[in-house]
Amino acid sequence: MNKEKLLEVEKLNIKFLTSIGDVNVSENINFHLKRGEIFCIVGESGCGKSVVALSLTRLLPENAMINGSIKFEGVDIANLEDKEFAKIRGRKIATIFEQPMSCINPVMRIGNQIAETYRANFKCSKKEAKEQALKKLKEVKLPINRYNSYPHELSGGMQQRVMIAIALACNPQLLIADEPTTSLDVTVQYQILELLQEIKEKYNMAILMITHDMAVVHDMADTIGVMYAGNMMEIAARDAFFQQPLHPYAQELLNVVKDPCNYTIPGTVPNLMESFLGCPFEPRCNKSTEICKTKKPEDIVMGKRIVRCLNVVPN
């Protein structure tokens, strides 16, 4: 294993078993994160971005079936017993979500929530846990006199900072940020993104960010993964992606960004309960050929870029 690689996901398949049929939400997903890297997964709503992220910390519902390899620090955590995995979730891999008030305890003081997270993962005194909580409040740029505040006494941006402080309580090596700024106004959004950048640099921490906001991707990402209908269609470095996306779907996404008022991608996102003989994007693709209807594309490695398309010619 390359020592720089913190997380390696290989052939990750996820489906939900329901009373009306199986829902395939990821198909042979492959990607990796290096320490200190920000990897952004983008795509339209319902493409499977959040499900892939939640699978890394076993936060999916019981009807989810997961197959594949998820290596963290060289260990396949997908096969760990729950007791062993509990030592990783929260301590080494932490998550922040879109709506902080749905995750923060509304009747518990915020300082105690940060301290409780630390004590749940490390044997320590209440005094030591409080000291750690105060330190994290400073790191996320909240006044320490907010230690005894309740969540409802804080603004949306401050609540998000509290969630970040809780996630950082144990100094994790990987932070999963699932739409962390969607519910915030533009000014506060910029502040939160700037905070995540500072924390990433301070701890050489990897960040897996889920978003549909291409402006956020442009400002934050080192590497970009484009998902569609459970498939990772393209993975590329940020500059290469914005200068010349190779997959037709990635090209369409950028066309929307360039002219959001007048341009839309034709067609609709497919139902994930449907099975695809060929490429799931074929019905909406302006570059499709007959083979696209019947043959599933596989990952094509093109230097540091990976593309899942039958009509992209390898270098």
Coordinates of C-alpha atoms in Angstrom, one line a residue:
M1 CA 0.0 0.0 0.0
N2 CA 1.2 3.5 -0.8
K3 CA 1.9 5.1 2.5
E4 CA 0.3 8.3 1.4
K5 CA -3.1 6.7 0.9
L6 CA -5.3 6.9 3.9
L7 CA -8.5 5.5 2.4
E8 CA -8.9 3.1 -0.5
V9 CA -12.3 2.1 -1.7
E10 CA -12.5 -0.8 -4.3
K11 CA -15.5 -2.3 -6.1
L12 CA -17.9 -0.9 -3.6
N13 CA -21.5 -2.1 -4.3
I14 CA -24.4 -0.9 -2.2
K15 CA -28.1 -1.8 -2.6
F16 CA -31.2 -1.4 -0.4
L17 CA -33.5 -4.4 -0.1
T18 CA -37.1 -3.2 -0.1
S19 CA -40.5 -4.8 -0.3
I20 CA -40.9 -3.6 -3.9
G21 CA -37.5 -4.5 -5.1
D22 CA -33.8 -3.8 -4.8
V23 CA -32.4 -0.3 -5.2
N24 CA -28.9 -0.3 -6.5
V25 CA -27.2 2.9 -5.2
S26 CA -23.5 2.2 -6.1
E27 CA -21.9 0.0 -8.6
N28 CA -18.2 -0.9 -8.5
I29 CA -17.1 2.4 -6.9
N30 CA -13.3 2.9 -6.8
F31 CA -11.4 5.9 -5.3
H32 CA -8.8 6.7 -2.7
L33 CA -7.9 9.7 -0.5
K34 CA -4.4 10.8 0.6
R35 CA -3.6 12.5 3.9
G36 CA -4.2 16.2 3.6
E37 CA -6.3 15.8 0.5
I38 CA -9.9 17.1 -0.1
F39 CA -11.9 14.8 -2.4
C40 CA -15.2 16.1 -3.5
I41 CA -18.0 13.8 -4.8
V42 CA -20.5 15.7 -7.0
G43 CA -23.6 14.9 -9.0
E44 CA -27.3 15.4 -9.1
S45 CA -29.6 14.6 -6.2
G46 CA -30.3 10.9 -5.8
C47 CA -27.1 9.7 -7.6
G48 CA -25.7 7.9 -4.5
K49 CA -23.2 10.4 -3.1
S50 CA -24.3 10.5 0.5
V51 CA -24.9 6.7 0.6
V52 CA -21.3 6.0 -0.4
A53 CA -20.1 8.4 2.3
L54 CA -22.4 6.9 5.0
S55 CA -21.2 3.4 4.1
L56 CA -17.7 4.3 5.2
T57 CA -19.0 4.8 8.8
R58 CA -21.7 2.1 8.8
L59 CA -24.5 4.6 9.2
L60 CA -26.7 3.1 6.5
P61 CA -30.1 1.4 7.5
E62 CA -30.3 -2.3 8.2
N63 CA -31.7 -3.1 4.8
A64 CA -28.5 -2.0 3.1
M65 CA -26.3 -4.6 1.6
I66 CA -22.6 -3.7 1.1
N67 CA -20.0 -5.5 -0.9
G68 CA -16.4 -4.5 -1.7
S69 CA -13.3 -3.4 0.0
I70 CA -12.9 -0.3 2.3
K71 CA -9.3 0.0 3.5
F72 CA -8.4 2.6 6.1
E73 CA -4.7 2.8 7.0
G74 CA -4.3 -0.5 5.1
V75 CA -6.9 -2.4 7.1
D76 CA -10.1 -3.5 5.4
I77 CA -12.6 -1.9 7.8
A78 CA -15.6 -3.3 5.9
N79 CA -15.0 -6.7 7.6
L80 CA -14.3 -5.5 11.1
E81 CA -16.5 -6.6 14.0
D82 CA -18.8 -3.9 15.3
K83 CA -16.8 -3.6 18.5
E84 CA -13.5 -3.0 16.6
F85 CA -15.2 -0.6 14.2
A86 CA -16.5 1.4 17.1
K87 CA -12.8 2.3 17.8
I88 CA -12.5 3.9 14.4
R89 CA -15.9 5.7 13.9
G90 CA -15.7 9.1 15.7
R91 CA -12.1 8.6 16.8
K92 CA -10.4 8.2 13.4
I93 CA -13.2 8.9 11.0
A94 CA -15.8 11.6 11.8
T95 CA -18.8 13.1 10.0
I96 CA -20.5 16.4 9.8
F97 CA -23.9 16.8 8.2
E98 CA -26.0 19.4 6.4
Q99 CA -28.5 20.2 9.2
P100 CA -26.7 20.6 12.5
M101 CA -29.9 20.9 14.6
S102 CA -30.9 17.4 13.5
C103 CA -27.7 16.0 14.9
I104 CA -27.0 18.2 18.0
N105 CA -28.8 17.4 21.2
P106 CA -31.2 20.4 21.7
V107 CA -31.4 20.0 25.5
M108 CA -27.7 19.6 26.2
R109 CA -25.1 22.4 26.5
I110 CA -22.8 22.5 23.6
G111 CA -19.6 22.3 25.6
N112 CA -20.8 19.1 27.3
Q113 CA -21.6 17.6 24.0
I114 CA -18.1 18.1 22.7
A115 CA -16.6 16.9 26.0
E116 CA -18.9 13.8 26.0
T117 CA -17.6 12.8 22.5
Y118 CA -14.1 12.9 23.8
R119 CA -14.8 10.9 26.9
A120 CA -16.7 8.3 24.8
N121 CA -13.5 7.6 22.9
F122 CA -10.8 8.1 25.5
K123 CA -10.5 7.3 29.1
C124 CA -10.1 10.6 30.8
S125 CA -11.4 12.8 33.6
K126 CA -14.3 15.3 33.2
K127 CA -11.7 18.1 33.7
E128 CA -9.5 16.8 30.8
A129 CA -12.6 16.4 28.6
K130 CA -13.7 19.9 29.3
E131 CA -10.2 21.3 28.5
Q132 CA -10.4 19.4 25.2
A133 CA -13.8 20.8 24.5
L134 CA -12.7 24.4 25.2
K135 CA -9.7 23.9 22.9
K136 CA -12.1 22.7 20.1
L137 CA -14.3 25.7 20.6
K138 CA -11.3 28.0 20.0
E139 CA -10.3 26.0 17.0
V140 CA -13.7 26.5 15.3
K141 CA -13.6 30.2 16.4
L142 CA -16.4 30.1 18.9
P143 CA -16.1 32.2 22.1
I144 CA -15.3 29.9 25.1
N145 CA -18.2 31.6 27.0
R146 CA -20.5 29.7 24.6
Y147 CA -19.5 26.5 26.4
N148 CA -22.7 26.6 28.5
S149 CA -25.0 27.7 25.6
Y150 CA -27.8 25.6 24.3
P151 CA -28.0 24.9 20.5
H152 CA -31.2 27.1 20.1
E153 CA -29.2 30.1 21.4
L154 CA -26.8 29.9 18.4
S155 CA -27.1 31.0 14.8
G156 CA -27.1 28.4 12.0
G157 CA -23.4 29.1 11.3
M158 CA -22.5 28.8 15.0
Q159 CA -24.4 25.5 15.2
Q160 CA -22.4 24.2 12.2
R161 CA -19.2 25.2 14.0
V162 CA -20.4 23.2 17.0
M163 CA -21.0 20.2 14.9
I164 CA -17.5 20.6 13.4
A165 CA -16.1 20.9 17.0
I166 CA -17.8 17.6 18.0
A167 CA -16.4 15.9 14.9
L168 CA -12.9 17.2 15.7
A169 CA -13.1 16.3 19.4
C170 CA -10.8 13.2 18.9
N171 CA -8.6 14.7 16.1
P172 CA -9.8 12.3 13.4
Q173 CA -7.6 11.6 10.3
L174 CA -10.6 11.6 7.9
L175 CA -13.5 14.0 8.0
I176 CA -16.6 13.3 6.0
A177 CA -18.5 16.5 5.2
D178 CA -21.9 15.8 3.7
E179 CA -23.3 19.0 2.2
P180 CA -21.9 21.0 5.2
T181 CA -22.9 24.5 4.0
T182 CA -26.1 24.0 2.0
S183 CA -28.4 25.5 4.6
L184 CA -26.2 28.5 5.3
D185 CA -26.1 31.9 3.7
V186 CA -23.3 32.7 1.3
T187 CA -21.2 34.7 3.8
V188 CA -21.4 32.1 6.5
Q189 CA -20.8 29.4 3.9
Y190 CA -17.5 30.9 3.0
Q191 CA -16.4 31.1 6.7
I192 CA -17.2 27.5 7.3
L193 CA -15.3 26.4 4.1
E194 CA -12.3 28.5 5.2
L195 CA -12.4 26.9 8.6
L196 CA -12.4 23.4 7.1
Q197 CA -9.3 24.4 5.0
E198 CA -7.5 25.7 8.1
I199 CA -8.2 22.6 10.1
K200 CA -7.2 20.3 7.2
E201 CA -3.8 22.0 6.9
K202 CA -3.3 22.1 10.7
Y203 CA -3.8 18.3 11.2
N204 CA -2.9 17.1 7.7
M205 CA -6.4 15.6 7.7
A206 CA -8.2 14.2 4.7
I207 CA -11.7 15.4 3.9
L208 CA -14.3 13.6 1.8
M209 CA -16.8 16.3 0.9
I210 CA -20.3 15.6 -0.7
T211 CA -21.8 18.5 -2.5
H212 CA -23.7 19.5 -5.6
D213 CA -22.3 23.1 -5.5
M214 CA -19.6 23.4 -8.2
A215 CA -18.4 26.7 -6.8
V216 CA -17.6 24.9 -3.5
V217 CA -15.9 22.2 -5.5
H218 CA -13.8 24.7 -7.3
D219 CA -12.7 26.4 -4.1
M220 CA -12.1 23.3 -2.0
A221 CA -11.3 20.2 -4.0
D222 CA -7.9 18.7 -4.8
T223 CA -9.6 15.8 -6.6
I224 CA -13.1 15.5 -7.9
G225 CA -15.3 12.4 -8.4
V226 CA -18.5 12.7 -10.5
M227 CA -21.3 10.3 -9.7
Y228 CA -24.4 9.4 -11.7
A229 CA -26.9 6.7 -11.0
G230 CA -24.6 4.9 -8.6
N231 CA -21.6 5.0 -10.9
M232 CA -18.4 7.1 -10.5
M233 CA -18.2 8.5 -14.0
E234 CA -15.0 10.4 -13.7
I235 CA -12.2 11.1 -11.2
A236 CA -9.8 13.9 -12.0
A237 CA -7.6 16.6 -10.4
R238 CA -9.5 19.9 -9.9
D239 CA -7.7 21.9 -12.5
A240 CA -7.8 19.1 -15.1
F241 CA -11.5 18.6 -14.5
F242 CA -12.5 22.3 -14.9
Q243 CA -10.3 22.8 -17.9
Q244 CA -11.3 19.7 -19.8
P245 CA -13.8 17.2 -18.3
L246 CA -13.8 14.0 -20.4
H247 CA -17.0 12.2 -19.5
P248 CA -20.1 13.6 -21.3
Y249 CA -22.0 13.9 -18.0
A250 CA -19.2 15.9 -16.4
Q251 CA -19.2 18.1 -19.5
E252 CA -22.9 18.7 -19.1
L253 CA -22.6 19.6 -15.4
L254 CA -20.1 22.3 -16.3
N255 CA -22.4 23.5 -19.1
V256 CA -25.1 24.1 -16.5
V257 CA -22.6 26.0 -14.3
K258 CA -21.6 28.3 -17.2
D259 CA -25.2 29.1 -18.0
P260 CA -27.5 28.1 -15.1
C261 CA -30.5 30.2 -16.2
N262 CA -30.8 28.8 -19.8
Y263 CA -29.0 25.5 -19.9
T264 CA -30.4 22.2 -18.5
I265 CA -29.3 18.6 -19.0
P266 CA -32.0 16.9 -21.2
G267 CA -34.0 14.1 -19.7
T268 CA -34.3 13.0 -16.1
V269 CA -32.2 11.0 -13.5
P270 CA -33.1 7.3 -13.9
N271 CA -34.9 5.2 -11.3
L272 CA -32.2 3.3 -9.3
M273 CA -34.6 0.3 -9.1
E274 CA -34.2 -0.1 -12.8
S275 CA -31.4 -2.3 -14.2
F276 CA -29.2 -1.0 -17.0
L277 CA -28.0 -3.1 -19.8
G278 CA -25.6 -0.4 -20.9
C279 CA -24.5 3.0 -19.6
P280 CA -27.0 4.6 -17.2
F281 CA -26.3 8.0 -18.8
E282 CA -27.0 6.8 -22.3
P283 CA -30.6 8.1 -22.6
R284 CA -29.4 11.6 -21.8
C285 CA -26.1 11.6 -23.6
N286 CA -25.5 13.6 -26.8
K287 CA -22.5 11.4 -27.6
S288 CA -24.0 8.0 -27.2
T289 CA -23.6 5.2 -29.7
E290 CA -25.4 1.9 -30.2
I291 CA -22.9 0.0 -28.0
C292 CA -23.7 2.3 -25.1
K293 CA -27.2 0.8 -24.9
T294 CA -26.0 -2.7 -24.4
K295 CA -22.5 -2.7 -22.8
K296 CA -21.7 -1.4 -19.4
P297 CA -18.7 0.9 -19.3
E298 CA -15.7 0.1 -17.1
D299 CA -13.1 2.3 -15.5
I300 CA -10.5 3.6 -18.0
V301 CA -7.3 4.8 -16.3
M302 CA -5.8 7.7 -18.2
G303 CA -2.8 8.9 -16.2
K304 CA -4.1 10.3 -13.0
R305 CA -7.6 10.4 -14.3
I306 CA -10.3 7.7 -14.3
V307 CA -13.2 7.8 -16.7
R308 CA -16.1 5.3 -17.0
C309 CA -17.2 5.8 -20.7
L310 CA -17.2 3.6 -23.8
N311 CA -16.5 6.5 -26.1
V312 CA -13.4 7.9 -24.3
V313 CA -10.2 6.7 -26.0
P314 CA -7.3 6.0 -23.6
N315 CA -4.1 7.9 -24.2

